[in-house]
Short mmCIF file of C-alpha atoms and ligand atoms in Angstrom, two decimals:
data_model
loop_
_atom_site.label_atom_id
_atom_site.label_comp_id
_atom_site.label_asym_id
_atom_site.label_seq_id
_atom_site.Cartn_x
_atom_site.Cartn_y
_atom_site.Cartn_z
CA UNK A 1 -10.87 29.97 7.38
CA UNK A 2 -9.21 29.65 3.72
CA UNK A 3 -5.82 29.90 4.21
CA UNK A 4 -5.15 31.03 0.13
CA UNK A 5 -8.20 32.05 -0.77
CA UNK A 6 -7.02 32.70 -4.13
CA UNK A 7 -4.95 29.99 -4.25
CA UNK A 8 -2.02 32.31 -5.30
CA UNK A 9 0.89 30.21 -3.17
CA UNK A 10 2.95 27.67 -3.87
CA UNK A 11 2.69 23.89 -2.43
CA UNK A 12 6.41 24.72 -0.82
CA UNK A 13 4.46 27.45 0.92
CA UNK A 14 1.69 26.18 1.26
CA UNK A 15 3.44 22.88 2.91
CA UNK A 16 5.06 25.21 5.53
CA UNK A 17 2.24 27.65 6.40
CA UNK A 18 -1.10 26.28 5.62
CA UNK A 19 -2.79 25.09 9.36
CA UNK A 20 -1.34 27.72 11.50
CA UNK A 21 -3.22 29.75 14.18
CA UNK A 22 -4.23 32.95 13.78
CA UNK A 23 -1.83 35.56 13.93
CA UNK A 24 -2.19 36.79 17.79
CA UNK A 25 0.07 38.96 19.86
CA UNK A 26 1.44 36.33 22.60
CA UNK A 27 -0.22 33.30 20.32
CA UNK A 28 1.36 30.02 19.38
CA UNK A 29 3.23 29.55 16.04
CA UNK A 30 2.10 26.19 15.72
CA UNK A 31 -1.48 24.72 16.89
CA UNK A 32 -1.29 22.84 20.42
CA UNK A 33 -2.47 19.19 21.05
CA UNK A 34 -5.22 19.11 22.51
CA UNK A 35 -5.93 16.18 25.17
CA UNK A 36 -9.56 15.92 25.84
CA UNK A 37 -12.51 13.12 25.21
CA UNK A 38 -15.07 15.48 25.82
CA UNK A 39 -15.69 19.67 25.38
CA UNK A 40 -17.85 21.38 27.72
CA UNK A 41 -21.43 21.64 25.78
CA UNK A 42 -24.63 22.15 27.79
CA UNK A 43 -27.86 22.29 25.66
CA UNK A 44 -28.62 21.84 22.03
CA UNK A 45 -25.10 21.96 20.19
CA UNK A 46 -25.07 24.06 16.94
CA UNK A 47 -22.97 22.31 13.93
CA UNK A 48 -19.29 23.04 14.20
CA UNK A 49 -19.72 23.39 18.21
CA UNK A 50 -16.77 20.74 19.54
CA UNK A 51 -19.19 17.85 21.60
CA UNK A 52 -17.08 14.61 21.97
CA UNK A 53 -13.73 13.92 20.40
CA UNK A 54 -14.86 10.99 18.27
CA UNK A 55 -17.18 13.06 16.10
CA UNK A 56 -14.04 15.83 15.98
CA UNK A 57 -11.50 17.89 17.28
CA UNK A 58 -9.35 20.21 17.18
CA UNK A 59 -6.33 18.72 17.00
CA UNK A 60 -6.92 17.53 13.57
CA UNK A 61 -8.04 20.78 12.25
CA UNK A 62 -4.82 21.90 10.91
CA UNK A 63 -3.64 19.07 9.45
CA UNK A 64 -7.01 18.31 7.64
CA UNK A 65 -6.59 22.24 6.64
CA UNK A 66 -2.72 21.77 5.32
CA UNK A 67 -3.57 18.84 3.40
CA UNK A 68 -6.69 19.81 1.63
CA UNK A 69 -4.77 23.13 0.66
CA UNK A 70 -1.89 21.04 -1.00
CA UNK A 71 -4.87 18.64 -2.90
CA UNK A 72 -6.69 21.86 -3.69
CA UNK A 73 -9.77 20.95 -1.76
CA UNK A 74 -11.79 22.69 0.62
CA UNK A 75 -12.70 19.18 2.50
CA UNK A 76 -9.55 17.04 4.51
CA UNK A 77 -10.74 14.45 6.51
CA UNK A 78 -7.95 12.45 8.43
CA UNK A 79 -8.58 8.90 9.71
CA UNK A 80 -7.15 6.24 12.22
CA UNK A 81 -5.20 4.73 9.06
CA UNK A 82 -4.55 5.24 5.43
CA UNK A 83 -6.67 2.10 5.09
CA UNK A 84 -9.67 3.27 7.05
CA UNK A 85 -9.20 6.13 4.48
CA UNK A 86 -9.52 3.62 1.51
CA UNK A 87 -12.68 1.83 2.83
CA UNK A 88 -14.60 4.86 4.04
CA UNK A 89 -14.42 6.03 0.50
CA UNK A 90 -15.40 2.58 -1.17
CA UNK A 91 -17.70 1.12 1.38
CA UNK A 92 -20.80 2.56 0.02
CA UNK A 93 -20.78 0.42 -2.67
CA UNK A 94 -23.87 -1.43 -2.69
CA UNK A 95 -24.54 -5.93 -2.08
CA UNK A 96 -24.11 -6.99 -5.81
CA UNK A 97 -21.75 -3.73 -6.75
CA UNK A 98 -19.16 -3.23 -8.50
CA UNK A 99 -15.86 -2.18 -8.10
CA UNK A 100 -13.19 -1.75 -10.80
CA UNK A 101 -9.71 -1.50 -9.23
CA UNK A 102 -5.98 -2.40 -10.34
CA UNK A 103 -4.80 -5.59 -10.36
CA UNK A 104 -1.58 -4.31 -8.92
CA UNK A 105 -2.52 -2.33 -5.61
CA UNK A 106 -1.66 -1.84 -1.95
CA UNK A 107 -2.35 -5.66 -1.13
CA UNK A 108 -4.84 -4.93 2.13
CA UNK A 109 -7.09 -2.52 -0.15
CA UNK A 110 -7.31 -5.59 -2.68
CA UNK A 111 -7.83 -7.98 0.16
CA UNK A 112 -10.59 -5.65 1.68
CA UNK A 113 -12.24 -5.62 -2.00
CA UNK A 114 -12.08 -9.48 -1.88
CA UNK A 115 -13.59 -9.48 1.35
CA UNK A 116 -16.52 -6.78 0.04
CA UNK A 117 -16.72 -9.82 -2.72
CA UNK A 118 -17.46 -12.88 -0.46
CA UNK A 119 -19.27 -11.63 2.38
CA UNK A 120 -21.28 -8.72 0.61
CA UNK A 121 -21.16 -10.40 -3.82
CA UNK A 122 -19.60 -7.78 -4.67
CA UNK A 123 -18.09 -7.39 -8.29
CA UNK A 124 -14.52 -6.76 -8.26
CA UNK A 125 -13.20 -5.62 -11.80
CA UNK A 126 -9.60 -6.52 -11.44
CA UNK A 127 -7.84 -4.23 -14.68
CA UNK A 128 -4.22 -3.03 -15.87
CA UNK A 129 -4.65 0.32 -14.70
CA UNK A 130 -2.60 1.49 -17.35
CA UNK A 131 -4.23 0.05 -20.29
CA UNK A 132 -7.10 2.98 -20.76
CA UNK A 133 -9.37 0.95 -23.10
CA UNK A 134 -9.51 -2.13 -20.60
CA UNK A 135 -10.15 0.68 -17.61
CA UNK A 136 -13.19 2.28 -19.74
CA UNK A 137 -14.69 -0.96 -20.71
CA UNK A 138 -14.99 -2.46 -17.24
CA UNK A 139 -16.36 0.92 -16.12
CA UNK A 140 -20.02 0.45 -17.30
CA UNK A 141 -22.00 -0.54 -14.63
CA UNK A 142 -19.74 -0.24 -12.18
CA UNK A 143 -20.53 2.27 -8.55
CA UNK A 144 -16.52 3.03 -7.73
CA UNK A 145 -13.53 3.06 -10.03
CA UNK A 146 -10.49 2.60 -7.01
CA UNK A 147 -7.21 4.00 -8.20
CA UNK A 148 -3.66 4.20 -8.18
CA UNK A 149 -0.81 6.16 -10.45
CA UNK A 150 2.01 4.92 -9.99
CA UNK A 151 0.28 1.19 -8.84
CA UNK A 152 2.34 -0.16 -5.84
CA UNK A 153 4.43 -1.82 -6.15
CA UNK A 154 4.43 -2.36 -10.18
CA UNK A 155 4.81 1.15 -10.56
CA UNK A 156 2.20 1.28 -13.59
CA UNK A 157 1.29 5.05 -14.33
CA UNK A 158 -2.22 5.37 -15.45
CA UNK A 159 -3.99 8.74 -17.70
CA UNK A 160 -5.34 9.75 -14.91
CA UNK A 161 -7.70 12.50 -16.91
CA UNK A 162 -8.79 9.54 -19.29
CA UNK A 163 -10.11 7.28 -17.53
CA UNK A 164 -11.21 9.79 -14.20
CA UNK A 165 -13.55 11.51 -17.19
CA UNK A 166 -14.43 8.03 -18.47
CA UNK A 167 -15.94 7.29 -14.68
CA UNK A 168 -17.51 10.87 -14.47
CA UNK A 169 -19.59 10.45 -17.82
CA UNK A 170 -20.76 6.95 -16.29
CA UNK A 171 -21.69 8.24 -13.12
CA UNK A 172 -18.97 6.14 -10.87
CA UNK A 173 -17.37 7.59 -8.27
CA UNK A 174 -14.02 7.46 -8.30
CA UNK A 175 -11.18 7.16 -5.15
CA UNK A 176 -7.60 7.77 -6.20
CA UNK A 177 -4.81 6.77 -3.98
CA UNK A 178 -2.26 9.40 -3.67
CA UNK A 179 -0.39 8.24 -1.71
CA UNK A 180 2.84 7.20 -3.98
CA UNK A 181 3.04 10.40 -6.26
CA UNK A 182 2.02 13.00 -2.93
CA UNK A 183 0.28 16.16 -3.72
CA UNK A 184 3.67 17.21 -4.93
CA UNK A 185 3.74 14.85 -7.72
CA UNK A 186 -0.07 15.05 -8.77
CA UNK A 187 -3.13 16.25 -7.84
CA UNK A 188 -6.11 14.34 -8.50
CA UNK A 189 -8.91 16.20 -7.74
CA UNK A 190 -7.74 18.57 -10.80
CA UNK A 191 -7.67 15.97 -13.02
CA UNK A 192 -11.27 15.03 -12.36
CA UNK A 193 -11.34 12.22 -9.03
CA UNK A 194 -14.47 12.63 -6.77
CA UNK A 195 -12.11 11.72 -4.09
CA UNK A 196 -7.95 11.09 -3.15
CA UNK A 197 -7.07 9.16 -0.16
CA UNK A 198 -3.79 8.68 1.70
CA UNK A 199 -2.01 7.00 3.81
CA UNK A 200 -0.33 9.33 5.73
CA UNK A 201 2.21 7.47 7.27
CA UNK A 202 4.20 7.35 4.57
CA UNK A 203 5.26 10.33 2.29
CA UNK A 204 3.40 12.72 4.52
CA UNK A 205 4.29 12.20 7.64
CA UNK A 206 7.46 11.19 6.27
CA UNK A 207 9.25 9.90 9.55
CA UNK A 208 8.12 6.66 9.89
CA UNK A 209 6.82 6.98 12.99
CA UNK A 210 3.14 7.61 12.76
CA UNK A 211 0.22 5.39 11.03
CA UNK A 212 -2.55 7.56 9.85
CA UNK A 213 -4.95 8.47 6.72
CA UNK A 214 -6.90 11.18 5.21
CA UNK A 215 -9.38 11.84 2.84
CA UNK A 216 -9.98 14.66 0.23
CA UNK A 217 -12.95 15.77 -1.83
CA UNK A 218 -14.42 18.92 -2.94
CA UNK A 219 -17.29 17.25 -2.51
CA UNK A 220 -19.73 19.06 0.16
CA UNK A 221 -21.95 15.40 0.49
CA UNK A 222 -18.89 13.28 0.05
CA UNK A 223 -17.10 15.09 3.00
CA UNK A 224 -19.94 14.96 5.01
CA UNK A 225 -20.74 11.15 4.65
CA UNK A 226 -16.87 10.50 4.84
CA UNK A 227 -16.82 12.40 8.09
CA UNK A 228 -20.04 10.78 9.34
CA UNK A 229 -18.34 7.05 8.20
CA UNK A 230 -15.37 8.30 10.67
CA UNK A 231 -17.82 9.18 13.62
CA UNK A 232 -19.61 5.97 12.96
CA UNK A 233 -16.81 3.14 12.78
CA UNK A 234 -14.83 4.79 15.03
CA UNK A 235 -12.42 5.56 12.44
CA UNK A 236 -10.03 7.98 14.48
CA UNK A 237 -6.81 8.56 14.90
CA UNK A 238 -4.75 10.20 18.57
CA UNK A 239 -4.42 13.83 18.75
CA UNK A 240 -0.40 12.78 18.87
CA UNK A 241 -0.66 10.63 15.45
CA UNK A 242 -2.02 14.21 13.66
CA UNK A 243 0.11 16.40 15.64
CA UNK A 244 3.43 14.66 14.01
CA UNK A 245 1.99 14.24 10.95
CA UNK A 246 1.84 18.11 10.36
CA UNK A 247 5.38 18.57 11.95
CA UNK A 248 6.09 15.82 9.19
CA UNK A 249 4.05 17.75 6.49
CA UNK A 250 6.38 21.14 6.53
CA UNK A 251 9.39 19.79 4.92
CA UNK A 252 7.34 17.00 2.32
CA UNK A 253 8.40 19.48 -0.30
CA UNK A 254 12.43 19.39 1.02
CA UNK A 255 12.34 15.12 1.76
CA UNK A 256 10.37 14.53 -1.77
CA UNK A 257 12.37 17.08 -3.84
CA UNK A 258 15.53 14.96 -2.56
CA UNK A 259 14.11 11.32 -2.41
CA UNK A 260 13.07 11.95 -6.17
CA UNK A 261 16.64 13.19 -7.35
CA UNK A 262 17.80 10.20 -5.17
CA UNK A 263 15.87 7.21 -6.67
CA UNK A 264 16.31 9.12 -10.19
CA UNK A 265 19.97 8.50 -9.91
CA UNK A 266 20.30 5.34 -8.44
CA UNK A 267 17.64 3.82 -11.15
CA UNK A 268 20.38 5.31 -13.99
CA UNK A 269 23.06 3.68 -12.27
CA UNK A 270 21.17 0.20 -11.13
CA UNK A 271 20.31 -0.36 -15.23
CA UNK A 272 23.72 -0.28 -15.71
CA UNK A 273 24.58 -2.49 -13.27
CA UNK A 274 25.89 -6.20 -14.49
CA UNK A 275 23.33 -8.22 -11.88
CA UNK A 276 20.51 -6.31 -12.85
CA UNK A 277 17.79 -8.02 -15.03
CA UNK A 278 15.28 -4.84 -14.49
CA UNK A 279 14.93 -1.89 -12.90
CA UNK A 280 11.28 -0.27 -12.80
CA UNK A 281 11.47 3.60 -12.42
CA UNK A 282 8.90 6.25 -14.36
CA UNK A 283 12.33 8.28 -14.71
CA UNK A 284 14.31 5.91 -17.02
CA UNK A 285 13.16 6.92 -20.77
CA UNK A 286 12.91 3.03 -21.68
CA UNK A 287 10.42 2.76 -18.92
CA UNK A 288 6.36 1.60 -19.80
CA UNK A 289 5.28 4.22 -17.65
CA UNK A 290 7.70 7.07 -18.96
CA UNK A 291 5.63 9.59 -21.36
CA UNK A 292 3.06 9.29 -19.00
CA UNK A 293 4.21 10.82 -15.66
CA UNK A 294 6.41 13.38 -17.59
CA UNK A 295 3.35 14.27 -19.21
CA UNK A 296 1.44 13.96 -16.07
CA UNK A 297 3.43 14.41 -13.11
CA UNK A 298 5.32 16.62 -11.59
CA UNK A 299 8.51 14.21 -10.83
CA UNK A 300 8.67 10.24 -10.90
CA UNK A 301 8.57 9.75 -6.79
CA UNK A 302 11.01 7.80 -4.96
CA UNK A 303 10.05 3.77 -5.03
CA UNK A 304 11.71 1.89 -7.12
CA UNK A 305 11.07 -2.01 -8.49
CA UNK A 306 14.41 -3.74 -8.92
CA UNK A 307 14.41 -7.61 -10.16
CA UNK A 308 18.10 -8.89 -10.05
CA UNK A 309 19.52 -11.62 -12.01
CA UNK A 310 18.78 -15.18 -9.50
CA UNK A 311 15.57 -15.03 -9.09
CA UNK A 312 13.90 -15.13 -5.60
CA UNK A 313 16.82 -16.34 -3.68
CA UNK A 314 19.11 -13.61 -5.33
CA UNK A 315 16.93 -11.10 -4.24
CA UNK A 316 16.27 -12.23 -0.66
CA UNK A 317 20.39 -12.08 -0.70
CA UNK A 318 20.13 -8.26 -1.53
CA UNK A 319 18.07 -7.55 1.29
CA UNK A 320 20.07 -9.70 3.53
CA UNK A 321 23.12 -7.72 2.89
CA UNK A 322 22.46 -4.51 2.77
CA UNK A 323 23.68 -2.51 6.48
CA UNK A 324 22.58 1.10 5.78
CA UNK A 325 19.05 0.75 3.58
CA UNK A 326 16.64 -1.03 6.44
CA UNK A 327 14.82 -4.41 5.42
CA UNK A 328 11.40 -3.59 6.25
CA UNK A 329 7.73 -2.88 4.52
CA UNK A 330 6.80 0.62 4.40
CA UNK A 331 7.51 3.26 2.65
CA UNK A 332 7.77 6.96 2.42
CA UNK A 333 9.93 7.83 5.11
CA UNK A 334 12.97 9.35 5.28
CA UNK A 335 15.32 6.45 5.84
CA UNK A 336 15.78 4.03 2.75
CA UNK A 337 14.09 0.59 2.36
CA UNK A 338 13.43 -2.37 0.66
CA UNK A 339 11.82 -5.75 0.52
CA UNK A 340 11.05 -8.64 -1.77
CA UNK A 341 7.14 -8.24 -1.93
CA UNK A 342 6.34 -11.65 -2.58
CA UNK A 343 7.48 -12.78 0.96
CA UNK A 344 3.93 -11.91 1.29
CA UNK A 345 1.54 -14.96 0.28
CA UNK A 346 -1.07 -11.82 -0.03
CA UNK A 347 0.57 -10.20 -2.94
CA UNK A 348 -0.61 -10.24 -6.40
CA UNK A 349 0.55 -13.30 -8.02
CA UNK A 350 1.55 -11.32 -10.86
CA UNK A 351 4.29 -9.50 -9.16
CA UNK A 352 7.56 -11.48 -10.11
CA UNK A 353 8.61 -13.34 -7.18
CA UNK A 354 12.08 -11.65 -7.56
CA UNK A 355 10.68 -8.13 -7.61
CA UNK A 356 12.19 -6.03 -4.53
CA UNK A 357 10.61 -2.74 -3.85
CA UNK A 358 12.97 -0.13 -2.68
CA UNK A 359 11.93 2.77 -1.32
CA UNK A 360 14.38 5.50 -1.12
CA UNK A 361 15.07 8.33 1.39
CA UNK A 362 17.00 11.19 1.47
CA UNK A 363 20.36 9.98 2.78
CA UNK A 364 23.36 10.46 0.68
CA UNK A 365 22.98 9.28 -2.67
CA UNK A 366 26.66 8.35 -2.90
CA UNK A 367 26.09 6.08 0.77
CA UNK A 368 23.00 4.70 -0.91
CA UNK A 369 25.05 3.14 -3.99
CA UNK A 370 27.75 2.07 -2.41
CA UNK A 371 25.82 -0.17 0.21
CA UNK A 372 23.56 -1.23 -2.77
CA UNK A 373 26.04 -1.89 -4.71
CA UNK A 374 28.79 -4.09 -2.37
CA UNK A 375 25.07 -5.72 -1.70
CA UNK A 376 24.61 -6.55 -5.73
CA UNK A 377 28.20 -7.23 -6.58
CA UNK A 378 28.22 -9.91 -4.08
CA UNK A 379 25.42 -12.03 -5.57
C1 LIG B 401 0.38 2.11 2.94
C2 LIG B 401 -0.30 2.09 1.51
C3 LIG B 401 -1.95 2.17 2.61
C4 LIG B 401 -2.67 2.05 3.99
O1 LIG B 401 -2.16 2.64 4.62
P1 LIG B 401 -2.05 2.43 5.92
O2 LIG B 401 -1.44 3.99 6.89
O3 LIG B 401 -0.88 1.61 6.59
O4 LIG B 401 -3.63 2.38 6.51
C5 LIG B 401 -2.74 2.52 1.12
N1 LIG B 401 -2.36 2.57 0.17
C6 LIG B 401 -0.95 2.62 -0.26
C7 LIG B 401 -0.79 3.15 -1.34
C8 LIG B 401 0.34 2.18 0.65
O5 LIG B 401 1.13 2.36 0.42
#
């Protein structure tokens, strides 16, 4: 059942309407949660018939359908976490295979690649994803390109159309982690990606109350492979989590719009604050990613990089001084959060020691600014 067969609805409308049950007199407006580990099923079951919940369950479908509609694809596959989706999408890389990945990216995705290198002899070519020539040169002989744009936590912006076209020409499977931009900010499948993955935990669910992942593709065979991986590895989500994620997705456009506006305003003010050494946000005209993001993205996202004067100790002091912002890892929730990334020994060593990652939420921007400015003034 295609919700938007002619692709005419705007993303905001799809976020609200995709994945609803059929209109029937007395029927529910929202898909129900079905709590059942197995289905009545006898004899040889036909394709598509429900059999056992690790394989498939109707509670996943409305969310899968809605996310696929937003990314402009026929297939959405939900996973138990963003990491499960990332690993399902790149897990086919053979022994001694080659993966091209950003030097700055979600640290656990990079950790998984290190694991592949140690245990399966996979060669991991770490590149500056914003340096198109470097990425293209690294693609020769590769099996997978894993891209993030903007990157976590450095906010580098890739020329996705160029690097995805180069991957396609060389027969390299491209996987884009679209967690930061969301399908409202960019649709990597339109730009040439084979698979899009999400940590649904972040903006899509949006309320910091579920851990969930998803992969989206236009390729029937890749979709079948992702589903088979999920069944074989048991990388499945619970029905409650998927239901909550769909509930969150209904307001994605409103949350993203407000969070992006808040982030751009805070970036502008932070750039003028005397305690601030550097602000990274693609909305700033001087930011290295600005021109590319203006051209390729719809909005600049709601994650900021902030380096105060005074090094890591000053950054830690800001985290300790805020009262409204939450000192916590993660991002993409309605509530604003911040952390110093290098507090984790596993974060890339080229991420500055004093870099704070700010996930800007949907609170009133004046309250967010007052709290942040007070913490910075106290340095
Ligand atoms: C959080 C995150 C992940 C991992 O997702 P989980 O849901 O925590 O497993 C992957 N990629 C990016 C960019 C993330 O921010």
